[in-house]
Coordinates of N, CA and C in Angstrom, one line a residue:
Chain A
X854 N 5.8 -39.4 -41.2 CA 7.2 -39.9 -41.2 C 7.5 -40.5 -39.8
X855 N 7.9 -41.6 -39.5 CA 8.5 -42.1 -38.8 C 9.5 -41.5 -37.5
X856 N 9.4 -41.5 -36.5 CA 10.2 -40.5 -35.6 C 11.8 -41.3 -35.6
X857 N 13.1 -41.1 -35.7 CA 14.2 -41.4 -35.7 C 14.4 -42.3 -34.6
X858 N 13.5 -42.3 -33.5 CA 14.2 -43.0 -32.3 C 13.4 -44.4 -32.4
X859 N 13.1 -44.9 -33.5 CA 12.1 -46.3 -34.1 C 12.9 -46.9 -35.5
X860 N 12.7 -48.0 -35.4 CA 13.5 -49.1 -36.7 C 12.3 -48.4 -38.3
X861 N 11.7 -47.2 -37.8 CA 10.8 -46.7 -38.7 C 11.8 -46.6 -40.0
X862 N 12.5 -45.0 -39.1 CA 13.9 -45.3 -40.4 C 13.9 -46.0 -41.1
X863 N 14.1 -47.4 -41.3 CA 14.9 -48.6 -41.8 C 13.9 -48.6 -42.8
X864 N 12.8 -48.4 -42.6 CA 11.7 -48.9 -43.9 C 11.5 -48.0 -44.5
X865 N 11.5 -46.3 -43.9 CA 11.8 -45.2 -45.0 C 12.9 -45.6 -46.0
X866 N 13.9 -46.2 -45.4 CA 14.9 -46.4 -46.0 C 15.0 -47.4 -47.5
X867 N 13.5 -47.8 -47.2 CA 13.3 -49.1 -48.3 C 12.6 -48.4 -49.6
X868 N 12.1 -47.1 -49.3 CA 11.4 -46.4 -50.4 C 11.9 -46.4 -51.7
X869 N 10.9 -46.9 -52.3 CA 11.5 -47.1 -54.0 C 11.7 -48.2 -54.3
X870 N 11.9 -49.2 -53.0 CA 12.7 -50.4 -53.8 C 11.1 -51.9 -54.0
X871 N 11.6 -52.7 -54.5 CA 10.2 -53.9 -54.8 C 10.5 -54.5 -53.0
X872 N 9.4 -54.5 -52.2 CA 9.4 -55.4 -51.3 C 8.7 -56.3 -50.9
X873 N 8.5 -57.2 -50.2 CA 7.9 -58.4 -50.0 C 7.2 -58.4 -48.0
X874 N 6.5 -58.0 -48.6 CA 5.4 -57.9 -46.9 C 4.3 -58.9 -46.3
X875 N 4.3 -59.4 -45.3 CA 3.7 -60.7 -44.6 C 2.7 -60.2 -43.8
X876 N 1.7 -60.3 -44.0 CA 0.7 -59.7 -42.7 C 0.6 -60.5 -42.0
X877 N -0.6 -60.4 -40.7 CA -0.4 -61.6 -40.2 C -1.6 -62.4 -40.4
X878 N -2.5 -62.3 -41.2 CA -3.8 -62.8 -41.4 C -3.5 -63.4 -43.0
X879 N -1.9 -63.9 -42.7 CA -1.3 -64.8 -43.8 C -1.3 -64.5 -45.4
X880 N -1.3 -63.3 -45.6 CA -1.2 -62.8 -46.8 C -0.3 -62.2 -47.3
X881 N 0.9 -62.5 -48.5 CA 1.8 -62.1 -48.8 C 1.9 -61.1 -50.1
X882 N 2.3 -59.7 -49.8 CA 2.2 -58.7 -50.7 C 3.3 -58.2 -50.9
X883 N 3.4 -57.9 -52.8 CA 4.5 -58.0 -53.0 C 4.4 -56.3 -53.9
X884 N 5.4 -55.4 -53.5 CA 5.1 -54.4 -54.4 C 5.8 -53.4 -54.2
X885 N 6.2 -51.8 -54.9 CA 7.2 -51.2 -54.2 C 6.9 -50.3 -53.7
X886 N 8.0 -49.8 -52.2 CA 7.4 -48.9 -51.1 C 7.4 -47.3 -51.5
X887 N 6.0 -46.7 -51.6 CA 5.9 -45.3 -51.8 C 6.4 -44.6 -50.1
X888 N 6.2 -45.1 -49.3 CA 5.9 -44.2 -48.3 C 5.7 -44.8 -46.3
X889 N 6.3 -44.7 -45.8 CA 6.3 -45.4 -44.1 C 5.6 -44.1 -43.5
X890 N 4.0 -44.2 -43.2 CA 3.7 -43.4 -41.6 C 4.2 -44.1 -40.3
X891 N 4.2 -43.0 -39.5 CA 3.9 -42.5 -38.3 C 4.2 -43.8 -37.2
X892 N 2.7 -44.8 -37.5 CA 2.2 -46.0 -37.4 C 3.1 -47.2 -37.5
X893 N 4.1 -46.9 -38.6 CA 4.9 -47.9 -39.4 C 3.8 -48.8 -40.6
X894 N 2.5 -47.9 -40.9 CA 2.2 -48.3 -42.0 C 2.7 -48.2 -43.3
X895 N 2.5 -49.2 -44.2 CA 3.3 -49.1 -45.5 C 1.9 -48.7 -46.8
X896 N 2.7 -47.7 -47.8 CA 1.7 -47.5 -49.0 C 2.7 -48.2 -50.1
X897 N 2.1 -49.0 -51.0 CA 2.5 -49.9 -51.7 C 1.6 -49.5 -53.0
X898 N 2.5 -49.8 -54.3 CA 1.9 -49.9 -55.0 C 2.7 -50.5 -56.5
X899 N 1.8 -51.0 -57.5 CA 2.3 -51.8 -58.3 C 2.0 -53.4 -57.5
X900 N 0.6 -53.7 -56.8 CA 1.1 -54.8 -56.3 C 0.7 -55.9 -56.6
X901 N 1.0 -57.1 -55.7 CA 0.8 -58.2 -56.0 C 0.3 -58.9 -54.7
X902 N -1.1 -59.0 -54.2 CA -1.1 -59.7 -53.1 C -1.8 -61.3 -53.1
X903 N -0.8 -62.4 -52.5 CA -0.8 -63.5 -52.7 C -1.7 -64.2 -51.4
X904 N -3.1 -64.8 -51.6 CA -3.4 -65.1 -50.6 C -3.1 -66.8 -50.1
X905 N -3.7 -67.4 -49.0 CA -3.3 -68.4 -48.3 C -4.1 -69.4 -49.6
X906 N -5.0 -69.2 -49.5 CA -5.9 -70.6 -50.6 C -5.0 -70.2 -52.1
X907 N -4.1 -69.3 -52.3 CA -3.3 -69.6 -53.6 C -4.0 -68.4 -54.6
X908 N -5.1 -67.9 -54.4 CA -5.4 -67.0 -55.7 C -4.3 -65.7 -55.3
X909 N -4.1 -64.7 -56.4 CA -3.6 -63.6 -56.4 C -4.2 -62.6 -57.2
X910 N -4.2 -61.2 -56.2 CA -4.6 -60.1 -57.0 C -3.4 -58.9 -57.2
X911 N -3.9 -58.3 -58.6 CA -2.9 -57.2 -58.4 C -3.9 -55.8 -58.4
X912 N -3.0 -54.9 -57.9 CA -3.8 -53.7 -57.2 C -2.9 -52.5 -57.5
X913 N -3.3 -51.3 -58.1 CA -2.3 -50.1 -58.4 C -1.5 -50.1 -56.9
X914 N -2.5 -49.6 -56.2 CA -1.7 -48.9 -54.9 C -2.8 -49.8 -53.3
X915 N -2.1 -49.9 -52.7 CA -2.3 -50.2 -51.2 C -1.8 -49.7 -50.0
X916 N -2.7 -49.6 -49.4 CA -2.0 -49.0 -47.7 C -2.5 -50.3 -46.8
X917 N -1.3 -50.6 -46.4 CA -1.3 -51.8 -45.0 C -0.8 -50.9 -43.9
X918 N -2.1 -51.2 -43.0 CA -1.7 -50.3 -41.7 C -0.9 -51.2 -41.2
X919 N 0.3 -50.6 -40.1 CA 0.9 -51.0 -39.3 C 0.8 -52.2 -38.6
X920 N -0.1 -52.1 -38.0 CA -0.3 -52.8 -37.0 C -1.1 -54.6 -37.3
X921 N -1.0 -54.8 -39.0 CA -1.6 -55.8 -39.7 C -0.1 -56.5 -40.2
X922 N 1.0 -55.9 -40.4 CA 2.3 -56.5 -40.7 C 2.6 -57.4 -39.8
X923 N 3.2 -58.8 -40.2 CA 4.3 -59.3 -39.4 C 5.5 -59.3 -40.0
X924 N 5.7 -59.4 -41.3 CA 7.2 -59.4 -41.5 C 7.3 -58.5 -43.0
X925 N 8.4 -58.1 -43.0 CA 9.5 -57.2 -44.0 C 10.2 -57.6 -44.9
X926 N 10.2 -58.5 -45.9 CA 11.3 -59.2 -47.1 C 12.3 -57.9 -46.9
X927 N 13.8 -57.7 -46.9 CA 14.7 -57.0 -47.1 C 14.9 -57.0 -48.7
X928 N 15.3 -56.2 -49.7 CA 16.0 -57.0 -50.7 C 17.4 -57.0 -50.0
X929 N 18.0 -58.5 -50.5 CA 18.7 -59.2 -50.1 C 20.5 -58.0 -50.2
X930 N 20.1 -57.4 -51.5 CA 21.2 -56.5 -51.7 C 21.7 -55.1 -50.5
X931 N 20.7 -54.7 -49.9 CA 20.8 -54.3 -49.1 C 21.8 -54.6 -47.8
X932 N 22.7 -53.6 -47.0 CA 23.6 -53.8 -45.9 C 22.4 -52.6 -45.4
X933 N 22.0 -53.7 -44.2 CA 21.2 -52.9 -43.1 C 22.1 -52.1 -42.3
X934 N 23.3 -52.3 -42.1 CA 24.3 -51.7 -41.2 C 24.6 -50.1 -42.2
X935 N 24.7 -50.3 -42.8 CA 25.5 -48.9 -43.9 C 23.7 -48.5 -43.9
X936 N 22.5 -48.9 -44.0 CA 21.7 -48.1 -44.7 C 21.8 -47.2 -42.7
X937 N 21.6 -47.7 -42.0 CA 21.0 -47.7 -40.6 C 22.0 -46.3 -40.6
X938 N 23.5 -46.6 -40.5 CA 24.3 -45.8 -40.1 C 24.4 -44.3 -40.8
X939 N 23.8 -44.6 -42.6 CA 23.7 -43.2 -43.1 C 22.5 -42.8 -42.4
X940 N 21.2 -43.0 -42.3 CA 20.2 -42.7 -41.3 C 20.8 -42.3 -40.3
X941 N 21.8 -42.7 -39.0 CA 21.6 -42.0 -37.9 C 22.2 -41.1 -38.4
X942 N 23.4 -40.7 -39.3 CA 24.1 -39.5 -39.5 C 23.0 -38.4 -40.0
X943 N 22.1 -38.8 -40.9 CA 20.9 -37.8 -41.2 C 20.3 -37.5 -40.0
X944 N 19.7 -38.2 -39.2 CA 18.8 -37.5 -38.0 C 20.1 -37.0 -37.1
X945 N 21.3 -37.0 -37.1 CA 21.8 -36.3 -36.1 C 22.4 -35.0 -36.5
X946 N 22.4 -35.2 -37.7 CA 23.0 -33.6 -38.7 C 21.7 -33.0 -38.4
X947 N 20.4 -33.1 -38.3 CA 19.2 -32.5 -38.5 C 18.9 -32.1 -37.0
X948 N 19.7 -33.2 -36.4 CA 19.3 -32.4 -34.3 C 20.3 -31.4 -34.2
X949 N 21.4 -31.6 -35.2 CA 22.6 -30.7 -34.8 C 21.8 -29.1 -35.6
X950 N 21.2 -29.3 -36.9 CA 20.9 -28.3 -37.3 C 19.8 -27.5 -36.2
X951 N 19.1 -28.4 -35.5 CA 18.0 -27.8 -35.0 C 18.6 -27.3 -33.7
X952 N 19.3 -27.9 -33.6 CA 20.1 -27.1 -31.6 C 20.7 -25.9 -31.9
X953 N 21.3 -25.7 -33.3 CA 21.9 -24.2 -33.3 C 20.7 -23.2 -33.8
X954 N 19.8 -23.9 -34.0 CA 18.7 -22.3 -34.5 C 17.9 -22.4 -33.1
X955 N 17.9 -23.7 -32.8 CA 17.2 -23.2 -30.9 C 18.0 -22.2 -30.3
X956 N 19.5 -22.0 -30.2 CA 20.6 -21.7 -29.7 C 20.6 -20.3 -29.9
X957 N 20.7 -20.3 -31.8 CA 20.2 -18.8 -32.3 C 18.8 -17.8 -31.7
X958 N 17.8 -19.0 -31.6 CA 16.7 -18.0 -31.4 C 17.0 -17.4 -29.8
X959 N 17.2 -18.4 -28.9 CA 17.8 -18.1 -27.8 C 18.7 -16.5 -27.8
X960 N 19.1 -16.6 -28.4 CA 20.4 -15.0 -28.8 C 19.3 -14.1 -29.2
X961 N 18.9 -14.3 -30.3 CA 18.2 -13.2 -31.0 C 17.3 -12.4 -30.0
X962 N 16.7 -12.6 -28.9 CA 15.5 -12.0 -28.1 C 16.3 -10.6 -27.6
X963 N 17.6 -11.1 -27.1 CA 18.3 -9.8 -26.3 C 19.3 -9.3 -27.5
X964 N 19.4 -9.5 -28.6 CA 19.9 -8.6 -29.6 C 18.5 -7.7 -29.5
X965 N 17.8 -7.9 -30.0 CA 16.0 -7.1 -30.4 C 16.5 -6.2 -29.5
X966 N 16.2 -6.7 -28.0 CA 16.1 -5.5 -26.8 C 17.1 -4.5 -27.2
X967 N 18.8 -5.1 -27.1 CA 19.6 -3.9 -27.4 C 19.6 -2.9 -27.9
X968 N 18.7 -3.6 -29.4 CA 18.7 -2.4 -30.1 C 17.6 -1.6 -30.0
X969 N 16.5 -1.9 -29.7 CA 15.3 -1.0 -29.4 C 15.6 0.0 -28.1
X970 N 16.5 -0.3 -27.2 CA 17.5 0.3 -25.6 C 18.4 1.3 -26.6
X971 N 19.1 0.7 -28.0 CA 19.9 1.7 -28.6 C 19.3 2.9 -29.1
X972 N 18.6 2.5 -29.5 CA 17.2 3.6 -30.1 C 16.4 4.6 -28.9
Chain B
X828 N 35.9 -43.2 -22.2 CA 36.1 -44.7 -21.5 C 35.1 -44.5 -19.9
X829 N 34.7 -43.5 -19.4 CA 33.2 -43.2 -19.0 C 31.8 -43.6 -20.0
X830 N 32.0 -43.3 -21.5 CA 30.8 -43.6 -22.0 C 30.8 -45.6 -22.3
X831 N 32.3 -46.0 -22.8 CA 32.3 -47.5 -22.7 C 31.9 -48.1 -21.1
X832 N 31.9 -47.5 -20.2 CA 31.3 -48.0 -18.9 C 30.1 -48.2 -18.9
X833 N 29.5 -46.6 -19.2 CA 28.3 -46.7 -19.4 C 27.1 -47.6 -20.3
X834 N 28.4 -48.2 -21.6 CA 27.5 -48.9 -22.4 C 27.0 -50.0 -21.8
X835 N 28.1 -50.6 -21.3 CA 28.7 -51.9 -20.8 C 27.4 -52.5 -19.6
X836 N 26.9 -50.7 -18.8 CA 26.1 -50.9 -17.6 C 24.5 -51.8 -17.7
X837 N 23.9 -52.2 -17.6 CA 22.3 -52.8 -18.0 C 21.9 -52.3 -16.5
X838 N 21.2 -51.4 -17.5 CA 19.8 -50.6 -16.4 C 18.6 -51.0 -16.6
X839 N 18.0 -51.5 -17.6 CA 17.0 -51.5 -17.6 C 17.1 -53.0 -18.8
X840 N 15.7 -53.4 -18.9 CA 15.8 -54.9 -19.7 C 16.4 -54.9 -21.0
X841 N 16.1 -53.7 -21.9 CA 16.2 -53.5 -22.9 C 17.9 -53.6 -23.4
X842 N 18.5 -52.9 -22.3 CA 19.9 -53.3 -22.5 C 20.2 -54.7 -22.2
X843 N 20.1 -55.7 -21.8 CA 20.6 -57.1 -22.4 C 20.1 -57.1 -24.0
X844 N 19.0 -56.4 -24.2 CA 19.1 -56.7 -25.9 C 19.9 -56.0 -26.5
X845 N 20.6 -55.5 -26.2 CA 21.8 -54.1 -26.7 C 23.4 -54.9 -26.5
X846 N 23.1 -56.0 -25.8 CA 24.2 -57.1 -25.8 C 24.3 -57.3 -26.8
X847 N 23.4 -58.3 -27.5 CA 22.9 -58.9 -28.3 C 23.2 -58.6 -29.6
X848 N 23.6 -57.3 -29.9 CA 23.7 -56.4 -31.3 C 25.0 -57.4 -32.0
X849 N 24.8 -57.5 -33.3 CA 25.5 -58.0 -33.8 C 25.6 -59.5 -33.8
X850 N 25.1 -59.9 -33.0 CA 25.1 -61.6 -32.2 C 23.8 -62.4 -32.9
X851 N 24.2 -64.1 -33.0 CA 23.0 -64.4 -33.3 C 22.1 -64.3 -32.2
X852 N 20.6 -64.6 -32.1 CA 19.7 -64.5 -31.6 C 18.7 -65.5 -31.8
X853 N 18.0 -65.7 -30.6 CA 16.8 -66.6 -30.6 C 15.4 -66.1 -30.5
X854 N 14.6 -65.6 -31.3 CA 13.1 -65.1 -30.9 C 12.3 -66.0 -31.1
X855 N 11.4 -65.6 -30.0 CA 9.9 -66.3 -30.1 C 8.8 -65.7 -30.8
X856 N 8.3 -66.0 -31.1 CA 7.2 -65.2 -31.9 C 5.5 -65.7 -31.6
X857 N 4.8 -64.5 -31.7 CA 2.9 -65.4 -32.0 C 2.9 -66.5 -32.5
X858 N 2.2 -67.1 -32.7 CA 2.0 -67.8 -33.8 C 3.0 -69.2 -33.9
X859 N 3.1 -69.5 -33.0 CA 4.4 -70.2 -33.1 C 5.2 -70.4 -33.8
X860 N 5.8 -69.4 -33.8 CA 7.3 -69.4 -35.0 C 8.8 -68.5 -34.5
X861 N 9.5 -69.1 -34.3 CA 10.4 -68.9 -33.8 C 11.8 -68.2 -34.7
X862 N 12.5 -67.4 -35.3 CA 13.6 -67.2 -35.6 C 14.5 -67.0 -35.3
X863 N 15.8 -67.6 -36.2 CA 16.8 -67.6 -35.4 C 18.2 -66.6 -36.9
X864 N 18.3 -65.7 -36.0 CA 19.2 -64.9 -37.1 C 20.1 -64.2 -36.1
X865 N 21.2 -63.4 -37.1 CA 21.9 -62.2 -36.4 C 21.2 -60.7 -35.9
X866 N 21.0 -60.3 -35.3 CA 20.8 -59.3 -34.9 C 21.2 -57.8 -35.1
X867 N 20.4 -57.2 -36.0 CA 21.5 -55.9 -36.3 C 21.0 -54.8 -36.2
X868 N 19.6 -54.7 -36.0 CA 19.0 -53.4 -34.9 C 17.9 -53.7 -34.5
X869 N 17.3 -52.9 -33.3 CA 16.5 -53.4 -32.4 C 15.7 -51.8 -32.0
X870 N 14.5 -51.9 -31.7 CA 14.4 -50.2 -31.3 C 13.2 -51.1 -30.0
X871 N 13.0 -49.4 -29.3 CA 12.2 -50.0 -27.9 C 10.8 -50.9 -28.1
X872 N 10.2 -51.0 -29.4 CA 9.3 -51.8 -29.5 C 9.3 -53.0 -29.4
X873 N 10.5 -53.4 -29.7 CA 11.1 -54.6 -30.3 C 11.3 -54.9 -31.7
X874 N 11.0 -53.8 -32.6 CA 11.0 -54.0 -33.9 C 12.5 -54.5 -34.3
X875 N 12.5 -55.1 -34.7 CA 14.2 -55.9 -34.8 C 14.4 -55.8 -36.5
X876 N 15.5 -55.6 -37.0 CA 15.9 -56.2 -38.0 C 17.2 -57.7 -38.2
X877 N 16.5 -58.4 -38.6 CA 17.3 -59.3 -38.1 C 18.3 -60.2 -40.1
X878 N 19.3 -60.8 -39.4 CA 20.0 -61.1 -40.7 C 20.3 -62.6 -40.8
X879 N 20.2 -63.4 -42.1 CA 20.6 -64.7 -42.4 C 19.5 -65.5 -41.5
X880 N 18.4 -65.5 -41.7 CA 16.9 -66.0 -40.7 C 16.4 -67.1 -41.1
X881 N 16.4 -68.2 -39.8 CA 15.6 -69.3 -40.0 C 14.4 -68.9 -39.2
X882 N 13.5 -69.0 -40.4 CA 12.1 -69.1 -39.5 C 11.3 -70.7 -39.5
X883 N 11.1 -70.8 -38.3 CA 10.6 -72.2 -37.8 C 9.0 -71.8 -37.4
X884 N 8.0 -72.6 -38.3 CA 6.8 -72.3 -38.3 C 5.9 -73.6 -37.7
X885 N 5.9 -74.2 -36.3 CA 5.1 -75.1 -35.9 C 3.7 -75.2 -35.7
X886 N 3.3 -76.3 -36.7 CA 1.8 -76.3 -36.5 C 1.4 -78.1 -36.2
X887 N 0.6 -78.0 -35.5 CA -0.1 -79.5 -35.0 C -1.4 -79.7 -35.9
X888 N -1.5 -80.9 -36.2 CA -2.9 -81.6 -36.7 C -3.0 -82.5 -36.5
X889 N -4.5 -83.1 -36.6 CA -4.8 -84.2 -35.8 C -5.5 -84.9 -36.6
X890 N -4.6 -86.0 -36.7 CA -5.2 -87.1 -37.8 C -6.6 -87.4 -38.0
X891 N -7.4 -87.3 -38.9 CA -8.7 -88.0 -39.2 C -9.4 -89.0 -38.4
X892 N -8.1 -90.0 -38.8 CA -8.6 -91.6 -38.9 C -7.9 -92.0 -37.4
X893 N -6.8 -91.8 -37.0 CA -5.5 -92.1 -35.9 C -6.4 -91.0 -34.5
X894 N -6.9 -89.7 -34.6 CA -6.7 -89.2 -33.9 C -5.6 -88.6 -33.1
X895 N -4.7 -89.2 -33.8 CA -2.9 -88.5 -32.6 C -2.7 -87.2 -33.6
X896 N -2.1 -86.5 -32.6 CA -1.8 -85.4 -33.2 C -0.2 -85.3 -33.7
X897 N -0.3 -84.7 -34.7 CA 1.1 -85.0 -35.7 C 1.7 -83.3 -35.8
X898 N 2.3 -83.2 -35.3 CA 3.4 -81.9 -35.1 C 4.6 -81.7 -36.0
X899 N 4.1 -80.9 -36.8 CA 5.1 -80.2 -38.1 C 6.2 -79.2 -38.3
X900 N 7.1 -78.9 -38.3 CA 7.6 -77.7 -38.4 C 8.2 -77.4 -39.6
X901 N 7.6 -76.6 -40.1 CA 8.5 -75.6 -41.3 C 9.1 -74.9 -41.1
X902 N 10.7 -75.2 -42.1 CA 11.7 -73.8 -41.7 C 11.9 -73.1 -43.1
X903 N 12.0 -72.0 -43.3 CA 12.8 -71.6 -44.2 C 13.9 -70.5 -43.9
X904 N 14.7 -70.0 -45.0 CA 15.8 -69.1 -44.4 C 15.6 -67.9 -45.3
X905 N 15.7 -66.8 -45.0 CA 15.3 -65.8 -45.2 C 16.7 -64.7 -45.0
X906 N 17.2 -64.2 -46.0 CA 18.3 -63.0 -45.9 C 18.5 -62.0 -45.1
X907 N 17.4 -61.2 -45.0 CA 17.2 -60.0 -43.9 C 15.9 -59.8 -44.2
X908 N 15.3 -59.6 -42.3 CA 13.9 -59.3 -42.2 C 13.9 -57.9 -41.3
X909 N 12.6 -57.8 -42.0 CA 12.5 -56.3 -40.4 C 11.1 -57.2 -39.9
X910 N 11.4 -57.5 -38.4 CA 10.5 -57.9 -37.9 C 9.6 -56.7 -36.9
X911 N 8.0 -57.0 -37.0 CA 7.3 -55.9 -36.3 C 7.3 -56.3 -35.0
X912 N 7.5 -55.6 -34.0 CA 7.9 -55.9 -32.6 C 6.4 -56.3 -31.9
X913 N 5.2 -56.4 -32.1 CA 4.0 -56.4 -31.5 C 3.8 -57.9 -31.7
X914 N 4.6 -58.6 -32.4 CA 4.6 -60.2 -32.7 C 5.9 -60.9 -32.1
X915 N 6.8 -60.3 -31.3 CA 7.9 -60.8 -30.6 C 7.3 -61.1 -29.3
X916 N 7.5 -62.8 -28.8 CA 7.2 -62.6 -27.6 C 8.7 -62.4 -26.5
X917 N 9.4 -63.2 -27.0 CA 10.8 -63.1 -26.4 C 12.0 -63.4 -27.1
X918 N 13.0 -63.0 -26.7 CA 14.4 -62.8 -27.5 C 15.3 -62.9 -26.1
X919 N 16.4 -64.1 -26.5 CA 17.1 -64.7 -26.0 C 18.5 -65.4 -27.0
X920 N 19.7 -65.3 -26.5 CA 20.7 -66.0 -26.9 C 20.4 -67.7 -27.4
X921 N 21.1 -68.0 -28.6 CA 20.5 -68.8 -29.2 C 20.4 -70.3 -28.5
X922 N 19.1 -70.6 -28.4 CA 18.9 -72.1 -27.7 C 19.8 -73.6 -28.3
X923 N 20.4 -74.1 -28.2 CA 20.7 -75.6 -28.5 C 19.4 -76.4 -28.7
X924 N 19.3 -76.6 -30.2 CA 17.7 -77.7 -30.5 C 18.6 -78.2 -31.4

């Protein structure tokens, strides 16, 4: 998964939907997104990949590494602004979740002691 | 009204592209291709998502017979893109062409 502090989000965000991907070795694939690593590679599947001389293949499933992408078709129905903004609210409910059990674990070490001192 | 100061401040390059949010934009790209859209996120790679996009694709060829070389450009317009930041060469407020 994608780390929150990368436009990674954005393309988790596209999971599920049919999208339209540009490599840069001029090949356009068309198909919908299972899954965004790490990398910002895409796994695609159901697809359609369109090459430069005009033939086309279709393929159950595909993985385009990262670093072979140049561009992202959005579907057009999409508000990047609303998807982006429910995204930061998820990763920042989930830093807020994780600072209070940091916070808790923090506490818990000198409850232990107390009570092992009560005993 | 400390943190609007702070937004406001450019420390480092990346904040002039934090101007830029919401604004149209000029990028350069590999390949010679240039887009020109609004701007609606950006992360430290440069991975941009960009909105309402003319992409301008220049390519030169060189006549057979003439020898001169004949310089092309394709545009088309494109809704919203997520562009991969490893193919941005530069981003800039939109040029007059």
């Amino acid at each position: 998964m994608p780390s929150g502090a990368t436009l990674g989000v954005f393309l988790e965000a596209l999971q599920g939907s049919r999208i339209v991907v540009e490599l840069k070795r001029d090949v356009i694939v068309r198909g919908t997104l299972d899954s965004v690593d790490a990398g910002l590679g895409l796994t695609l599947s159901d697809v359609t990949m369109e090459y430069l001389q005009g033939h086309k293949e279709q393929m159950a499933l595909v993985h385009l590494r990262g670093p072979s992408v140049r561009l992202v078709h959005v579907p057009s129905k999409m508000e990047p602004d609303m998807v982006i903004a429910t995204h930061r609210r998820r990763i920042a409910a989930a830093r807020k979740l994780q600072e209070r059990r940091a916070a808790a674990d923090r506490v818990a070490p000198s409850d232990v002691n107390s009570a092992n001192g009560g005993e | 009204m400390a943190l609007a100061e702070d937004e406001a401040m450019v420390k480092e390059p990346l904040d002039l592209i934090r101007l830029s949010l919401d604004e149209r934009i000029y990028v350069k790209c590999r390949g010679d291709r240039e887009l020109r859209g609004k701007l609606h996120a950006y992360d430290q790679h440069l991975n941009m998502i960009l909105g309402e996009v003319e992409e301008t694709v220049t390519s030169s060829e060189i006549d057979d017979e003439t020898y001169e070389e004949i310089i092309k450009a394709t545009k088309r317009v494109v809704p919203y893109l997520f562009v991969r930041g490893d193919g941005v060469i530069l981003v800039s407020p939109p040029l007059r062409s």
